[in-house]
Short mmCIF file of C-alpha atoms in Angstrom, two decimals:
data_model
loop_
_atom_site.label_atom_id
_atom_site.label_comp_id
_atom_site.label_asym_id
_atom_site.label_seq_id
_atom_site.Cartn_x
_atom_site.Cartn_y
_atom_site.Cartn_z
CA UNK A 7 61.07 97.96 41.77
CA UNK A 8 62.13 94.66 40.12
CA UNK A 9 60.80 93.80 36.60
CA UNK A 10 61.25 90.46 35.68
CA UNK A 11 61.34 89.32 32.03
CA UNK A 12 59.95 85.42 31.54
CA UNK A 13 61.09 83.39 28.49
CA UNK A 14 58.06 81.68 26.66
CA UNK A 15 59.02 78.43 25.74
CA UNK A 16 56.83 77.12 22.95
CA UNK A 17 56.57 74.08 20.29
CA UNK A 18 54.22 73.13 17.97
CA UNK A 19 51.90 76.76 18.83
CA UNK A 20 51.49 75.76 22.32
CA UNK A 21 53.37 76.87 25.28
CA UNK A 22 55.53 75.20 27.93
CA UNK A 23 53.55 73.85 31.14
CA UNK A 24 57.04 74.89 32.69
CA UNK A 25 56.55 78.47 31.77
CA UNK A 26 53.43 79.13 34.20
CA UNK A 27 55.89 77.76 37.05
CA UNK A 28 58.55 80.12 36.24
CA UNK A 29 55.81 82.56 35.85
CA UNK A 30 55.45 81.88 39.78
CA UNK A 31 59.16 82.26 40.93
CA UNK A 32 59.28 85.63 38.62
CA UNK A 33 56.11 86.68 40.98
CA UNK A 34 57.87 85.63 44.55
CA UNK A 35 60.41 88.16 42.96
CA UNK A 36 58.08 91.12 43.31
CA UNK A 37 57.36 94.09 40.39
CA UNK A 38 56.20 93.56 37.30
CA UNK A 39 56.52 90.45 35.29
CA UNK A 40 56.78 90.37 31.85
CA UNK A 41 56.64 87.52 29.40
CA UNK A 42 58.41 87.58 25.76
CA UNK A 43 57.44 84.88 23.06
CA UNK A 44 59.32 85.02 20.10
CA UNK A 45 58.23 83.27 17.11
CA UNK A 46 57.68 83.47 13.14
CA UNK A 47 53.81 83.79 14.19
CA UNK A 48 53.47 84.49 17.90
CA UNK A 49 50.31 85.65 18.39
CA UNK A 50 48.96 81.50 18.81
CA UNK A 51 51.60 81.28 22.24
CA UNK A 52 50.63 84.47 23.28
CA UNK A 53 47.42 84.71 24.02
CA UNK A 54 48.03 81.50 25.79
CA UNK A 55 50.44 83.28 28.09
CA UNK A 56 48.44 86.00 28.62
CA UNK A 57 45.92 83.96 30.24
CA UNK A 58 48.52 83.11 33.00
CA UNK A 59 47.96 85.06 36.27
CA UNK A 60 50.34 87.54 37.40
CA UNK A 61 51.45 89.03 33.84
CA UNK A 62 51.34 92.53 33.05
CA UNK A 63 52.47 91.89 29.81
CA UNK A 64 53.04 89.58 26.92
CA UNK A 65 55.49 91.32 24.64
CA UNK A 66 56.25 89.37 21.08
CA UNK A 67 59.36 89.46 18.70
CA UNK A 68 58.23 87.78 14.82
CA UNK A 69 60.90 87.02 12.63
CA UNK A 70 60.84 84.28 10.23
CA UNK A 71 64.09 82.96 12.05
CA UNK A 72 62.35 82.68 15.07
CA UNK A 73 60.47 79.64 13.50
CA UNK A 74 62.40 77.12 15.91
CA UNK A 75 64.37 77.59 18.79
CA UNK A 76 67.52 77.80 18.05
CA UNK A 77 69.60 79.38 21.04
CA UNK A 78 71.90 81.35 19.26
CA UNK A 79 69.20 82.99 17.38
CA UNK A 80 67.08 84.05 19.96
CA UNK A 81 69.89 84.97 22.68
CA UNK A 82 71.19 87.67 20.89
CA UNK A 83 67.29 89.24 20.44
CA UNK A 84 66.20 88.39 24.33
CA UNK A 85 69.26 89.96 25.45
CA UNK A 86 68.25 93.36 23.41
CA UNK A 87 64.97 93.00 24.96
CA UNK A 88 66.18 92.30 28.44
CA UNK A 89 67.04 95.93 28.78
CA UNK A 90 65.53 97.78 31.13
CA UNK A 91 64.59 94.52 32.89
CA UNK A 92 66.18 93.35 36.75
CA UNK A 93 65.35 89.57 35.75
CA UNK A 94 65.60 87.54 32.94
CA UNK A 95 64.18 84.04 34.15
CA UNK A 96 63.36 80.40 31.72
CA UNK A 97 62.19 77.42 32.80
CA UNK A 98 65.34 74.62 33.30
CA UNK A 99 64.04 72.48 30.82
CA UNK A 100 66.02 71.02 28.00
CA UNK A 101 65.56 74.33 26.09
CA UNK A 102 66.21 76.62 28.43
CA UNK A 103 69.28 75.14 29.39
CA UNK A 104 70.96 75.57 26.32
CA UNK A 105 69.08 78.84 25.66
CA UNK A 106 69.51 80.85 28.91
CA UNK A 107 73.30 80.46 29.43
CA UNK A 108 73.82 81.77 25.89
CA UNK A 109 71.68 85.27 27.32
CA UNK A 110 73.63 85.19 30.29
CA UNK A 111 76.89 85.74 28.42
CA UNK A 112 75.55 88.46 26.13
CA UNK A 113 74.76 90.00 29.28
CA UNK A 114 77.59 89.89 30.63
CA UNK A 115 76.85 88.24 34.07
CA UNK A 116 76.92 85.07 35.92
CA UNK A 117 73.26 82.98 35.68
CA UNK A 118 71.68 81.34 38.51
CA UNK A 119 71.02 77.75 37.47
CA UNK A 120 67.56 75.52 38.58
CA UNK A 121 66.11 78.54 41.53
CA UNK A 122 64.24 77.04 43.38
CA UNK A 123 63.40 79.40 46.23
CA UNK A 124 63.13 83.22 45.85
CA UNK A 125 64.19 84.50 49.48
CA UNK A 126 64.30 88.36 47.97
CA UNK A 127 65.08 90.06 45.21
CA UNK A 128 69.02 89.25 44.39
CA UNK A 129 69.15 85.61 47.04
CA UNK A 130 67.84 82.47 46.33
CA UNK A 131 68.21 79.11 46.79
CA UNK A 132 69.38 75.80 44.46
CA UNK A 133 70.23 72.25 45.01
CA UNK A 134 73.54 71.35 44.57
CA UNK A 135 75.51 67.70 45.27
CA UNK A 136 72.53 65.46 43.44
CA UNK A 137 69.92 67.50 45.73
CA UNK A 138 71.75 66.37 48.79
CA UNK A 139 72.96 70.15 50.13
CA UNK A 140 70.62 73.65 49.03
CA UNK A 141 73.26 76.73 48.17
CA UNK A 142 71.56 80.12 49.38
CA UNK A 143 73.20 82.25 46.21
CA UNK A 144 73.49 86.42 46.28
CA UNK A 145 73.73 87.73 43.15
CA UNK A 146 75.34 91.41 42.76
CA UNK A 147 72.12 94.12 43.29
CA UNK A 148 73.89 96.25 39.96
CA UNK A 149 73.68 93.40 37.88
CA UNK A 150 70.73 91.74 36.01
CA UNK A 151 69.71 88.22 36.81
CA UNK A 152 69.73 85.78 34.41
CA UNK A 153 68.58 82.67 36.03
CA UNK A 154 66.98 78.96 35.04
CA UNK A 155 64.49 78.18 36.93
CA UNK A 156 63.67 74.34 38.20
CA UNK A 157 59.87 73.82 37.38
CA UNK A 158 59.52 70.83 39.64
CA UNK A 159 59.97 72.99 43.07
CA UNK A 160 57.20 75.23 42.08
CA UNK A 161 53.47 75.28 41.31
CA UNK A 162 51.61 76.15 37.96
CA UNK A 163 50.45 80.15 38.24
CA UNK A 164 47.00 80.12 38.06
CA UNK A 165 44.89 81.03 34.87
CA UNK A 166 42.56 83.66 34.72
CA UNK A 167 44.78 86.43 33.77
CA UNK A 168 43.89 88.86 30.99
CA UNK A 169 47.18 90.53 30.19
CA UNK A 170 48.11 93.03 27.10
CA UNK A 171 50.01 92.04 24.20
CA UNK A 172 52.51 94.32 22.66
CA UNK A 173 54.33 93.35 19.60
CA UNK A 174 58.18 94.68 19.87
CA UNK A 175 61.20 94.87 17.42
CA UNK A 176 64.83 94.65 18.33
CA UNK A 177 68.13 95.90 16.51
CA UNK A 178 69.78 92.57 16.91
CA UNK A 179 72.74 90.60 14.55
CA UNK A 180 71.96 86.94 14.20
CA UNK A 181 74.43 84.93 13.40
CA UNK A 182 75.13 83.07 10.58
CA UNK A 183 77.06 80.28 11.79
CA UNK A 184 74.53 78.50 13.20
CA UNK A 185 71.17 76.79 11.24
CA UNK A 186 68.26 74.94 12.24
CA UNK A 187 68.35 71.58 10.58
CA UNK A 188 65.67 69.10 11.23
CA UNK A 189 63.69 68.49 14.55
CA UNK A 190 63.08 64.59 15.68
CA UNK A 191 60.68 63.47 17.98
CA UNK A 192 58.89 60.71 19.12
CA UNK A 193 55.45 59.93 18.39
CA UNK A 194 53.26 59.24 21.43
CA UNK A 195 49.34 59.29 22.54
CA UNK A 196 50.85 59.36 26.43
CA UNK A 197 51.27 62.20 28.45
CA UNK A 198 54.26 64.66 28.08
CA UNK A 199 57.27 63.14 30.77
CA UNK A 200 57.60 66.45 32.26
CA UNK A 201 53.84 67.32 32.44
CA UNK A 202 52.42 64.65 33.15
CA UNK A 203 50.58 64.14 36.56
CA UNK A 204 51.33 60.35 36.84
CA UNK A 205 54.32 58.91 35.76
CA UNK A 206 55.21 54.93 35.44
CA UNK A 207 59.13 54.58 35.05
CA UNK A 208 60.89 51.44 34.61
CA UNK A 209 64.60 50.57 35.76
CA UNK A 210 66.96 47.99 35.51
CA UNK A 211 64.80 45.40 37.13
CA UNK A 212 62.56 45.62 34.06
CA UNK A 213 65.14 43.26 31.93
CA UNK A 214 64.66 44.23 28.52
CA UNK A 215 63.23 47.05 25.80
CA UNK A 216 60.58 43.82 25.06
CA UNK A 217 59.63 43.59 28.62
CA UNK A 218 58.98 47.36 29.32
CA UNK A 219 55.61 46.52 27.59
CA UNK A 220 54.68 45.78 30.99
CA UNK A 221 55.56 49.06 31.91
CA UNK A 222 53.61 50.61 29.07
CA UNK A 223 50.80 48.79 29.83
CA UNK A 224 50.05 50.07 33.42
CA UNK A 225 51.13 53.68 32.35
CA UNK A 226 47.93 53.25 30.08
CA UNK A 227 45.40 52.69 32.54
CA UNK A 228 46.73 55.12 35.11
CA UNK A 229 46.56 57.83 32.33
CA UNK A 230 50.61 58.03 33.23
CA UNK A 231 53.76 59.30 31.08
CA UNK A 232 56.35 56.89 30.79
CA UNK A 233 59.81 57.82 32.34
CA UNK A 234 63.17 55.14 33.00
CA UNK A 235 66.03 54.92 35.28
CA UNK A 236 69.41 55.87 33.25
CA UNK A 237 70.20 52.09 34.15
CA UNK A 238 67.45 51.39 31.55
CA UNK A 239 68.69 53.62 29.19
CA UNK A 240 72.08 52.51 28.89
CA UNK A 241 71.13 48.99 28.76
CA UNK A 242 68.83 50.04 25.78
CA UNK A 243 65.49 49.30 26.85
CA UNK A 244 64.11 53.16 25.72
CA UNK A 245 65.31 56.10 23.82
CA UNK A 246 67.03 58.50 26.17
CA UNK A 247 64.28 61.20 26.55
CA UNK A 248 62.64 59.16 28.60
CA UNK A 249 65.25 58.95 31.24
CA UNK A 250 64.68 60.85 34.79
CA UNK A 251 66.90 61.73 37.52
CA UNK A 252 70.15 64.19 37.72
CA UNK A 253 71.55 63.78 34.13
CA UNK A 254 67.31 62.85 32.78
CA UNK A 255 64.78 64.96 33.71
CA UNK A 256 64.05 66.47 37.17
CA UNK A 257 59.85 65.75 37.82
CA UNK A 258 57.06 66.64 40.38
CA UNK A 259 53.94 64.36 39.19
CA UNK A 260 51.21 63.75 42.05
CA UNK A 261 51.52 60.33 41.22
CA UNK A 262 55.80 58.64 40.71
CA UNK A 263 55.28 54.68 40.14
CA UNK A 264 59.21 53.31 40.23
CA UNK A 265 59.31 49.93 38.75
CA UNK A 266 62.43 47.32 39.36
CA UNK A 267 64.85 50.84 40.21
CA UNK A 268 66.79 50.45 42.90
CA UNK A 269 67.16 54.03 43.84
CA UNK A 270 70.81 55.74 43.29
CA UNK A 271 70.99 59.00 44.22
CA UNK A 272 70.77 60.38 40.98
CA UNK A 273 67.25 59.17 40.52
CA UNK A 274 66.26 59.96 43.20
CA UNK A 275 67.68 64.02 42.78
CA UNK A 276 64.68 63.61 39.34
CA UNK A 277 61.43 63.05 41.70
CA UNK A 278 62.24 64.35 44.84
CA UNK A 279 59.26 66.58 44.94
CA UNK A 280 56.25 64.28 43.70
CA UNK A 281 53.33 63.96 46.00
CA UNK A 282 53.25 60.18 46.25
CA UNK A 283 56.05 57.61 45.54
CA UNK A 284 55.27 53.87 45.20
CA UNK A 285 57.84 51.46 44.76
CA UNK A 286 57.84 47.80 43.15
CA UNK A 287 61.38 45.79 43.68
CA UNK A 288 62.12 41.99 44.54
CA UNK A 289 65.09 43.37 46.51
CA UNK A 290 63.40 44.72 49.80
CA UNK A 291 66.41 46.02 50.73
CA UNK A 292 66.70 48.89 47.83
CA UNK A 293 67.35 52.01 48.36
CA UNK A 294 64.15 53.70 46.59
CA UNK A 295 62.17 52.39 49.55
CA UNK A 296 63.91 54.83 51.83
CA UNK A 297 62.03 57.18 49.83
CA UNK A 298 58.69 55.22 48.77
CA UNK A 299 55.16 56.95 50.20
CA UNK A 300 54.24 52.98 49.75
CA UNK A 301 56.50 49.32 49.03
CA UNK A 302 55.64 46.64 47.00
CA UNK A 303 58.04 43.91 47.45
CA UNK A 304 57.98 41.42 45.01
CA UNK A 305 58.06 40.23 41.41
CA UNK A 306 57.60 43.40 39.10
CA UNK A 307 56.20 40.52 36.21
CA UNK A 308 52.98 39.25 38.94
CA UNK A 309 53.05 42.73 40.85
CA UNK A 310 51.72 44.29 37.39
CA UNK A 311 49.23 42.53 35.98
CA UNK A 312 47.36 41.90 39.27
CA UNK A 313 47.71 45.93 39.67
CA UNK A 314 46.49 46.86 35.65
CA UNK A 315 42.91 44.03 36.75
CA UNK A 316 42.47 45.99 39.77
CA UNK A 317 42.65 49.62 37.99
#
């Protein structure tokens, strides 16, 4: 029987919308599934993530040096605690991107990067080529599976769940070479990018960082989270956490409002799974309207306003 072992990705004492999707792929898997928070206090994150459906357990590792996740710290612990386990799965989120191939090399095996579809226990599927082509991967049955796991392809595990927490120790060496120094984010009342369940992102077409007011604007009345094309980020009209697409972040809101972005490929690869796409360009020809649930053609700077007086 498998037993899969789910990362808890945390900040701030509150857990990772993306962990309740992983939480579902670990369950397609079959057996047991097991979540591990590690922390300087974790007992905050896990109740939380005993309340997801599906969990059998909520196992916790505290150490002071646990206080921020730092993926050379915690590798070396979640590999110790992987033992015994089939799966080791994390959300493919900034985090666990950095985190989970550092687990899969302690482990000695190869990971399986953004799964998106569970076909049995060792075969999956991911998207490779931009999202253009979907792999079918077999990973050896003798080996454990250390795999990332690409939130946007799967739903939020329900809540409900009433799980046990068990607090755990490991005989792990941390290393020394590597420190937590400082942690910058940005400030903002919007929804979280990846979280959110309506997102207004601005491209190119937008013109400027002054004129993505516009953009911030409509966000606010739709409730939205605020993403950008990379175009817009290397021209330097937002920071670059806000960018979306193959090298940004890949989403699945209900709601994707694309604002003067033409639509490359790699953009596109971000929000290929939201529920409804609506596009606003001058250039009826662009590519994002191949995609678009609905088209607006026209100027972004009337489109906008007459859209925020009817909301």
């Amino acid at each position: 029987m498998s037993k899969v072992l789910v990362i808890a990705e945390h900040l701030h004492g509150q857990l990772n919308a993306a962990v309740a999707k992983t939480v579902t792929a670990a369950v397609a898997v079959g057996g047991q599934v097991d979540v591990l928070v590690l922390a300087a206090d974790p007992a905050g994150v896990a109740a939380q993530a005993a309340q997801i459906a599906g969990v059998s357990r909520v196992l916790t590792i505290a150490n002071p040096a646990n206080a921020h996740a730092v993926a050379q710290v915690l590798a070396p612990q979640i590999a110790k605690a992987a033992a015994g386990y089939s799966h080791v799965f994390g959300p493919s989120t900034t985090t666990g991107k950095d985190l989970m191939p550092a687990v899969a090399a302690l482990l000695g095996v190869n990971q399986v990067s953004d799964l998106m579809t569970v076909i049995d226990a060792h075969t999956f599927q991911r998207p490779i080529y931009a999202g253009n082509a979907i792999i079918t991967v077999k990973t050896p049955a003798d080996q454990v599976v250390v795999a990332t796991v690409r939130a946007a392809s799967w739903a939020s595990a329900a809540a409900g769940g009433n799980a046990a927490i068990e607090a755990i120790s490991v005989d792990a060496t941390l290393p020394t070479h590597t420190r937590f120094v400082s942690l910058t984010s940005g400030k903002s009342d919007r929804p979280d990018l990846q979280s959110a369940k309506r997102v207004v992102s601005g491209g190119r077409g937008v013109g400027s960082a002054e004129n993505f007011e516009v953009i911030y604007k409509l966000a606010d009345k739709l409730g939205a989270g605020v993403g950008a094309s990379r175009a817009a980020v290397d021209a330097g009209y937002v920071p670059s956490d806000m960018q979306v697409g193959q090298t940004g972040k890949i989403i699945a809101p209900e709601l994707y409002v694309a604002v003067g972005i033409s639509g490359a490929i790699q953009h596109l690869t971000g929000i290929k799974d939201a529920g409804t796409i609506v596009a606003i360009n001058k250039d009826a020809d662009a590519p994002i309207f191949e995609v678009a649930d609905i088209g607006l053609v026209g100027d972004l700077f009337t489109l906008l306003p007459e859209l925020e007086a009817l909301i």
